Amino acid sequence: MPARFALGLTGGIGSGKTTIANILGELGAALIDTDVIAHQLTVSGGLAIPSILTQFGDNLLTADGAMDRSAMRELVFSDPAQKHKLENILHPLIRQETEKAASTATGSYLIFVVPLLVESGNWKSRVDRVLVVDCDEETQIRRVMSRNSLNREQVLAIMHNQASRQQRLAAADDVIANQGPLEIIRTQVVQLHQQYLAYAEMKK
């Protein structure tokens, strides 16, 4: 990783990571989103597709040759061995593409948006600070049910496969409580951004 100030931003599904990341991006930080990278790797012609085809067969691909995300989600949630197999394909490629993006990023500091930062083990050692976007679990469930048209049981299954709220908070250097009026939340984010600019200046 480049020797610039780097922030790891994480939170559970429905916590509002993207909202907070976008505010920081508007303020001048360089955003590198591992979910976006993972999606690019698994579209038709993506770098991960040949290995996915070899490991899982073409029944896990759509007609146009992309990974069938819905079918793959069902498979990996029900079978830890298949989940591990997919991670072994994606994680090295995500790391490779993340480092490539970081080497050309031009913002005032780097933000790695990593939904599974706590779960993936080595991310904490690759960033200077961890910012957790937090909200209560009922808010998460309500947001995801509304946004993704999933039922409560489906959302709970996804949350069960993520770190707990307590585990994320234990890993945090900074926390944004993403509940309440957006203007109040934005004020908190701007204050943190000023701190991160100071850290970035010290690291030059």
PDB file of C-alpha atoms in Angstrom:
ATOM      1  CA  MET A   1       0.000   0.000   0.000  1.00  0.00           C
ATOM      2  CA  PRO A   2       1.224   3.578  -0.662  1.00  0.00           C
ATOM      3  CA  ALA A   3       2.627   5.463   2.339  1.00  0.00           C
ATOM      4  CA  ARG A   4      -0.327   7.878   2.515  1.00  0.00           C
ATOM      5  CA  PHE A   5      -2.869   8.220   5.274  1.00  0.00           C
ATOM      6  CA  ALA A   6      -5.418   5.453   4.702  1.00  0.00           C
ATOM      7  CA  LEU A   7      -8.791   5.050   6.363  1.00  0.00           C
ATOM      8  CA  GLY A   8     -10.750   1.816   6.442  1.00  0.00           C
ATOM      9  CA  LEU A   9     -14.502   2.469   6.422  1.00  0.00           C
ATOM     10  CA  THR A  10     -16.885  -0.324   7.334  1.00  0.00           C
ATOM     11  CA  GLY A  11     -20.316  -1.093   8.765  1.00  0.00           C
ATOM     12  CA  GLY A  12     -22.987  -3.755   8.609  1.00  0.00           C
ATOM     13  CA  ILE A  13     -25.421  -4.084   5.737  1.00  0.00           C
ATOM     14  CA  GLY A  14     -27.895  -1.195   5.830  1.00  0.00           C
ATOM     15  CA  SER A  15     -25.729   0.925   8.133  1.00  0.00           C
ATOM     16  CA  GLY A  16     -25.308   3.647   5.513  1.00  0.00           C
ATOM     17  CA  LYS A  17     -21.619   3.172   4.627  1.00  0.00           C
ATOM     18  CA  THR A  18     -22.151   4.533   1.125  1.00  0.00           C
ATOM     19  CA  THR A  19     -23.800   7.728   2.395  1.00  0.00           C
ATOM     20  CA  ILE A  20     -20.889   8.471   4.737  1.00  0.00           C
ATOM     21  CA  ALA A  21     -18.264   7.476   2.158  1.00  0.00           C
ATOM     22  CA  ASN A  22     -19.862   9.754  -0.433  1.00  0.00           C
ATOM     23  CA  ILE A  23     -19.794  12.742   1.931  1.00  0.00           C
ATOM     24  CA  LEU A  24     -16.085  12.147   2.570  1.00  0.00           C
ATOM     25  CA  GLY A  25     -15.558  11.776  -1.176  1.00  0.00           C
ATOM     26  CA  GLU A  26     -17.302  15.118  -1.777  1.00  0.00           C
ATOM     27  CA  LEU A  27     -14.911  16.650   0.770  1.00  0.00           C
ATOM     28  CA  GLY A  28     -11.931  15.469  -1.286  1.00  0.00           C
ATOM     29  CA  ALA A  29     -10.963  11.992  -0.083  1.00  0.00           C
ATOM     30  CA  ALA A  30     -10.211   9.254  -2.635  1.00  0.00           C
ATOM     31  CA  LEU A  31     -12.765   6.420  -2.371  1.00  0.00           C
ATOM     32  CA  ILE A  32     -11.813   2.842  -3.191  1.00  0.00           C
ATOM     33  CA  ASP A  33     -14.810   0.547  -2.700  1.00  0.00           C
ATOM     34  CA  THR A  34     -14.064  -3.178  -2.521  1.00  0.00           C
ATOM     35  CA  ASP A  35     -17.716  -4.023  -3.293  1.00  0.00           C
ATOM     36  CA  VAL A  36     -17.478  -2.061  -6.542  1.00  0.00           C
ATOM     37  CA  ILE A  37     -14.205  -3.842  -7.363  1.00  0.00           C
ATOM     38  CA  ALA A  38     -15.751  -7.244  -6.574  1.00  0.00           C
ATOM     39  CA  HIS A  39     -18.638  -6.423  -8.901  1.00  0.00           C
ATOM     40  CA  GLN A  40     -16.248  -5.436 -11.702  1.00  0.00           C
ATOM     41  CA  LEU A  41     -14.389  -8.733 -11.252  1.00  0.00           C
ATOM     42  CA  THR A  42     -17.584 -10.768 -11.655  1.00  0.00           C
ATOM     43  CA  VAL A  43     -19.291  -9.070 -14.609  1.00  0.00           C
ATOM     44  CA  SER A  44     -19.064 -10.681 -18.053  1.00  0.00           C
ATOM     45  CA  GLY A  45     -15.382 -10.662 -19.025  1.00  0.00           C
ATOM     46  CA  GLY A  46     -14.283  -9.862 -15.443  1.00  0.00           C
ATOM     47  CA  LEU A  47     -10.962 -11.176 -14.150  1.00  0.00           C
ATOM     48  CA  ALA A  48     -12.642 -13.644 -11.773  1.00  0.00           C
ATOM     49  CA  ILE A  49     -14.952 -15.267 -14.331  1.00  0.00           C
ATOM     50  CA  PRO A  50     -12.523 -17.935 -15.680  1.00  0.00           C
ATOM     51  CA  SER A  51     -11.805 -19.207 -12.139  1.00  0.00           C
ATOM     52  CA  ILE A  52     -15.494 -19.106 -11.184  1.00  0.00           C
ATOM     53  CA  LEU A  53     -16.320 -21.132 -14.295  1.00  0.00           C
ATOM     54  CA  THR A  54     -13.607 -23.686 -13.448  1.00  0.00           C
ATOM     55  CA  GLN A  55     -14.577 -24.002  -9.774  1.00  0.00           C
ATOM     56  CA  PHE A  56     -18.383 -23.747  -9.964  1.00  0.00           C
ATOM     57  CA  GLY A  57     -19.384 -24.557 -13.565  1.00  0.00           C
ATOM     58  CA  ASP A  58     -21.519 -22.526 -15.913  1.00  0.00           C
ATOM     59  CA  ASN A  59     -24.698 -23.013 -13.857  1.00  0.00           C
ATOM     60  CA  LEU A  60     -23.419 -20.198 -11.604  1.00  0.00           C
ATOM     61  CA  LEU A  61     -23.117 -17.830 -14.578  1.00  0.00           C
ATOM     62  CA  THR A  62     -25.834 -15.797 -16.262  1.00  0.00           C
ATOM     63  CA  ALA A  63     -26.595 -16.110 -19.973  1.00  0.00           C
ATOM     64  CA  ASP A  64     -24.246 -13.208 -20.766  1.00  0.00           C
ATOM     65  CA  GLY A  65     -21.342 -14.771 -18.830  1.00  0.00           C
ATOM     66  CA  ALA A  66     -21.456 -12.778 -15.578  1.00  0.00           C
ATOM     67  CA  MET A  67     -21.546 -14.422 -12.154  1.00  0.00           C
ATOM     68  CA  ASP A  68     -25.144 -15.116 -11.156  1.00  0.00           C
ATOM     69  CA  ARG A  69     -25.024 -13.119  -7.926  1.00  0.00           C
ATOM     70  CA  SER A  70     -28.376 -14.346  -6.610  1.00  0.00           C
ATOM     71  CA  ALA A  71     -27.581 -18.034  -7.188  1.00  0.00           C
ATOM     72  CA  MET A  72     -24.064 -17.637  -5.780  1.00  0.00           C
ATOM     73  CA  ARG A  73     -25.405 -15.863  -2.672  1.00  0.00           C
ATOM     74  CA  GLU A  74     -27.777 -18.754  -1.998  1.00  0.00           C
ATOM     75  CA  LEU A  75     -24.990 -21.300  -2.487  1.00  0.00           C
ATOM     76  CA  VAL A  76     -22.381 -19.666  -0.256  1.00  0.00           C
ATOM     77  CA  PHE A  77     -24.844 -18.843   2.525  1.00  0.00           C
ATOM     78  CA  SER A  78     -25.863 -22.499   2.732  1.00  0.00           C
ATOM     79  CA  ASP A  79     -22.403 -24.084   2.312  1.00  0.00           C
ATOM     80  CA  PRO A  80     -19.307 -22.706   4.111  1.00  0.00           C
ATOM     81  CA  ALA A  81     -16.967 -24.770   1.887  1.00  0.00           C
ATOM     82  CA  GLN A  82     -18.372 -23.100  -1.243  1.00  0.00           C
ATOM     83  CA  LYS A  83     -18.080 -19.695   0.447  1.00  0.00           C
ATOM     84  CA  HIS A  84     -14.414 -20.398   1.167  1.00  0.00           C
ATOM     85  CA  LYS A  85     -13.878 -21.475  -2.440  1.00  0.00           C
ATOM     86  CA  LEU A  86     -15.346 -18.202  -3.743  1.00  0.00           C
ATOM     87  CA  GLU A  87     -13.311 -16.139  -1.282  1.00  0.00           C
ATOM     88  CA  ASN A  88     -10.114 -17.868  -2.432  1.00  0.00           C
ATOM     89  CA  ILE A  89     -10.884 -16.663  -5.962  1.00  0.00           C
ATOM     90  CA  LEU A  90     -12.031 -13.138  -5.150  1.00  0.00           C
ATOM     91  CA  HIS A  91      -9.890 -11.980  -2.236  1.00  0.00           C
ATOM     92  CA  PRO A  92      -6.470 -12.052  -3.999  1.00  0.00           C
ATOM     93  CA  LEU A  93      -7.969 -10.297  -7.041  1.00  0.00           C
ATOM     94  CA  ILE A  94      -9.698  -7.686  -4.878  1.00  0.00           C
ATOM     95  CA  ARG A  95      -6.410  -7.020  -3.097  1.00  0.00           C
ATOM     96  CA  GLN A  96      -4.562  -6.715  -6.422  1.00  0.00           C
ATOM     97  CA  GLU A  97      -7.116  -4.306  -7.909  1.00  0.00           C
ATOM     98  CA  THR A  98      -7.405  -2.333  -4.649  1.00  0.00           C
ATOM     99  CA  GLU A  99      -3.652  -1.735  -4.567  1.00  0.00           C
ATOM    100  CA  LYS A 100      -3.689  -0.746  -8.229  1.00  0.00           C
ATOM    101  CA  ALA A 101      -6.461   1.797  -7.555  1.00  0.00           C
ATOM    102  CA  ALA A 102      -4.637   3.150  -4.490  1.00  0.00           C
ATOM    103  CA  SER A 103      -1.437   3.708  -6.470  1.00  0.00           C
ATOM    104  CA  THR A 104      -3.209   6.104  -8.877  1.00  0.00           C
ATOM    105  CA  ALA A 105      -5.692   7.777  -6.480  1.00  0.00           C
ATOM    106  CA  THR A 106      -5.389  11.556  -6.236  1.00  0.00           C
ATOM    107  CA  GLY A 107      -7.577  12.563  -3.255  1.00  0.00           C
ATOM    108  CA  SER A 108      -6.385  14.221  -0.054  1.00  0.00           C
ATOM    109  CA  TYR A 109      -6.200  10.775   1.612  1.00  0.00           C
ATOM    110  CA  LEU A 110      -7.341   7.232   0.863  1.00  0.00           C
ATOM    111  CA  ILE A 111     -10.571   5.623   2.036  1.00  0.00           C
ATOM    112  CA  PHE A 112     -10.994   1.894   1.567  1.00  0.00           C
ATOM    113  CA  VAL A 113     -14.703   1.071   1.832  1.00  0.00           C
ATOM    114  CA  VAL A 114     -14.670  -2.547   3.004  1.00  0.00           C
ATOM    115  CA  PRO A 115     -17.990  -4.104   4.120  1.00  0.00           C
ATOM    116  CA  LEU A 116     -16.195  -7.141   5.596  1.00  0.00           C
ATOM    117  CA  LEU A 117     -13.170  -5.276   7.004  1.00  0.00           C
ATOM    118  CA  VAL A 118     -13.489  -6.852  10.462  1.00  0.00           C
ATOM    119  CA  GLU A 119     -14.176 -10.332   9.081  1.00  0.00           C
ATOM    120  CA  SER A 120     -11.315 -10.373   6.559  1.00  0.00           C
ATOM    121  CA  GLY A 121      -8.630 -10.285   9.219  1.00  0.00           C
ATOM    122  CA  ASN A 122      -5.737  -8.415   7.604  1.00  0.00           C
ATOM    123  CA  TRP A 123      -7.392  -5.138   6.660  1.00  0.00           C
ATOM    124  CA  LYS A 124      -6.852  -3.521  10.067  1.00  0.00           C
ATOM    125  CA  SER A 125      -3.082  -3.792   9.576  1.00  0.00           C
ATOM    126  CA  ARG A 126      -3.322  -2.190   6.120  1.00  0.00           C
ATOM    127  CA  VAL A 127      -4.982   1.076   7.191  1.00  0.00           C
ATOM    128  CA  ASP A 128      -4.087   3.795   9.702  1.00  0.00           C
ATOM    129  CA  ARG A 129      -7.546   4.095  11.244  1.00  0.00           C
ATOM    130  CA  VAL A 130     -10.886   2.297  11.081  1.00  0.00           C
ATOM    131  CA  LEU A 131     -14.148   4.248  10.842  1.00  0.00           C
ATOM    132  CA  VAL A 132     -17.269   2.236  11.663  1.00  0.00           C
ATOM    133  CA  VAL A 133     -20.662   3.437  10.456  1.00  0.00           C
ATOM    134  CA  ASP A 134     -23.070   2.254  13.131  1.00  0.00           C
ATOM    135  CA  CYS A 135     -26.806   2.037  13.670  1.00  0.00           C
ATOM    136  CA  ASP A 136     -29.087  -0.247  15.666  1.00  0.00           C
ATOM    137  CA  GLU A 137     -29.953  -3.610  14.163  1.00  0.00           C
ATOM    138  CA  GLU A 138     -33.659  -2.883  13.700  1.00  0.00           C
ATOM    139  CA  THR A 139     -32.723   0.149  11.587  1.00  0.00           C
ATOM    140  CA  GLN A 140     -30.413  -2.055   9.495  1.00  0.00           C
ATOM    141  CA  ILE A 141     -33.171  -4.614   8.952  1.00  0.00           C
ATOM    142  CA  ARG A 142     -35.758  -1.981   8.020  1.00  0.00           C
ATOM    143  CA  ARG A 143     -33.420  -0.240   5.556  1.00  0.00           C
ATOM    144  CA  VAL A 144     -32.373  -3.436   3.797  1.00  0.00           C
ATOM    145  CA  MET A 145     -35.927  -4.812   3.574  1.00  0.00           C
ATOM    146  CA  SER A 146     -37.006  -1.533   1.985  1.00  0.00           C
ATOM    147  CA  ARG A 147     -33.984  -1.144  -0.331  1.00  0.00           C
ATOM    148  CA  ASN A 148     -33.457  -4.725  -1.502  1.00  0.00           C
ATOM    149  CA  SER A 149     -37.019  -6.097  -1.326  1.00  0.00           C
ATOM    150  CA  LEU A 150     -35.875  -8.875   1.018  1.00  0.00           C
ATOM    151  CA  ASN A 151     -37.892 -10.327   3.862  1.00  0.00           C
ATOM    152  CA  ARG A 152     -36.784 -10.137   7.492  1.00  0.00           C
ATOM    153  CA  GLU A 153     -35.404 -13.695   7.547  1.00  0.00           C
ATOM    154  CA  GLN A 154     -33.254 -13.048   4.463  1.00  0.00           C
ATOM    155  CA  VAL A 155     -31.816  -9.882   5.985  1.00  0.00           C
ATOM    156  CA  LEU A 156     -31.092 -11.651   9.276  1.00  0.00           C
ATOM    157  CA  ALA A 157     -29.291 -14.424   7.357  1.00  0.00           C
ATOM    158  CA  ILE A 158     -27.025 -11.838   5.709  1.00  0.00           C
ATOM    159  CA  MET A 159     -26.362 -10.138   9.054  1.00  0.00           C
ATOM    160  CA  HIS A 160     -25.569 -13.510  10.627  1.00  0.00           C
ATOM    161  CA  ASN A 161     -22.778 -13.946   8.051  1.00  0.00           C
ATOM    162  CA  GLN A 162     -21.249 -10.592   9.016  1.00  0.00           C
ATOM    163  CA  ALA A 163     -19.398  -9.544  12.148  1.00  0.00           C
ATOM    164  CA  SER A 164     -21.658  -8.519  14.996  1.00  0.00           C
ATOM    165  CA  ARG A 165     -22.256  -4.876  15.819  1.00  0.00           C
ATOM    166  CA  GLN A 166     -20.156  -5.346  18.980  1.00  0.00           C
ATOM    167  CA  GLN A 167     -17.224  -6.835  17.018  1.00  0.00           C
ATOM    168  CA  ARG A 168     -17.226  -3.910  14.585  1.00  0.00           C
ATOM    169  CA  LEU A 169     -17.355  -1.326  17.364  1.00  0.00           C
ATOM    170  CA  ALA A 170     -14.483  -3.095  19.141  1.00  0.00           C
ATOM    171  CA  ALA A 171     -12.373  -2.706  15.978  1.00  0.00           C
ATOM    172  CA  ALA A 172     -13.229   0.988  15.521  1.00  0.00           C
ATOM    173  CA  ASP A 173     -10.955   3.977  16.014  1.00  0.00           C
ATOM    174  CA  ASP A 174     -13.818   6.296  15.077  1.00  0.00           C
ATOM    175  CA  VAL A 175     -17.601   5.782  14.972  1.00  0.00           C
ATOM    176  CA  ILE A 176     -20.350   7.627  13.089  1.00  0.00           C
ATOM    177  CA  ALA A 177     -23.843   6.963  14.486  1.00  0.00           C
ATOM    178  CA  ASN A 178     -25.819   6.994  11.236  1.00  0.00           C
ATOM    179  CA  GLN A 179     -29.270   7.638  12.674  1.00  0.00           C
ATOM    180  CA  GLY A 180     -31.162  10.891  12.901  1.00  0.00           C
ATOM    181  CA  PRO A 181     -31.134  13.987  10.683  1.00  0.00           C
ATOM    182  CA  LEU A 182     -28.598  13.914   7.852  1.00  0.00           C
ATOM    183  CA  GLU A 183     -27.399  17.463   8.557  1.00  0.00           C
ATOM    184  CA  ILE A 184     -26.293  16.445  12.075  1.00  0.00           C
ATOM    185  CA  ILE A 185     -24.554  13.356  10.707  1.00  0.00           C
ATOM    186  CA  ARG A 186     -22.869  15.458   8.028  1.00  0.00           C
ATOM    187  CA  THR A 187     -21.477  17.781  10.740  1.00  0.00           C
ATOM    188  CA  GLN A 188     -19.896  14.767  12.482  1.00  0.00           C
ATOM    189  CA  VAL A 189     -18.407  13.592   9.181  1.00  0.00           C
ATOM    190  CA  VAL A 190     -16.946  17.033   8.405  1.00  0.00           C
ATOM    191  CA  GLN A 191     -15.289  17.118  11.852  1.00  0.00           C
ATOM    192  CA  LEU A 192     -13.732  13.699  11.288  1.00  0.00           C
ATOM    193  CA  HIS A 193     -12.589  14.758   7.821  1.00  0.00           C
ATOM    194  CA  GLN A 194     -10.663  17.656   9.364  1.00  0.00           C
ATOM    195  CA  GLN A 195      -8.924  15.210  11.708  1.00  0.00           C
ATOM    196  CA  TYR A 196      -8.079  12.919   8.793  1.00  0.00           C
ATOM    197  CA  LEU A 197      -6.610  15.840   6.830  1.00  0.00           C
ATOM    198  CA  ALA A 198      -4.346  16.555   9.813  1.00  0.00           C
ATOM    199  CA  TYR A 199      -3.267  12.887   9.971  1.00  0.00           C
ATOM    200  CA  ALA A 200      -2.627  12.936   6.221  1.00  0.00           C
ATOM    201  CA  GLU A 201      -0.462  16.048   6.581  1.00  0.00           C
ATOM    202  CA  MET A 202       1.582  14.399   9.361  1.00  0.00           C
ATOM    203  CA  LYS A 203       2.196  11.356   7.166  1.00  0.00           C
ATOM    204  CA  LYS A 204       3.646  13.352   4.266  1.00  0.00           C
TER     205      LYS A 204
END
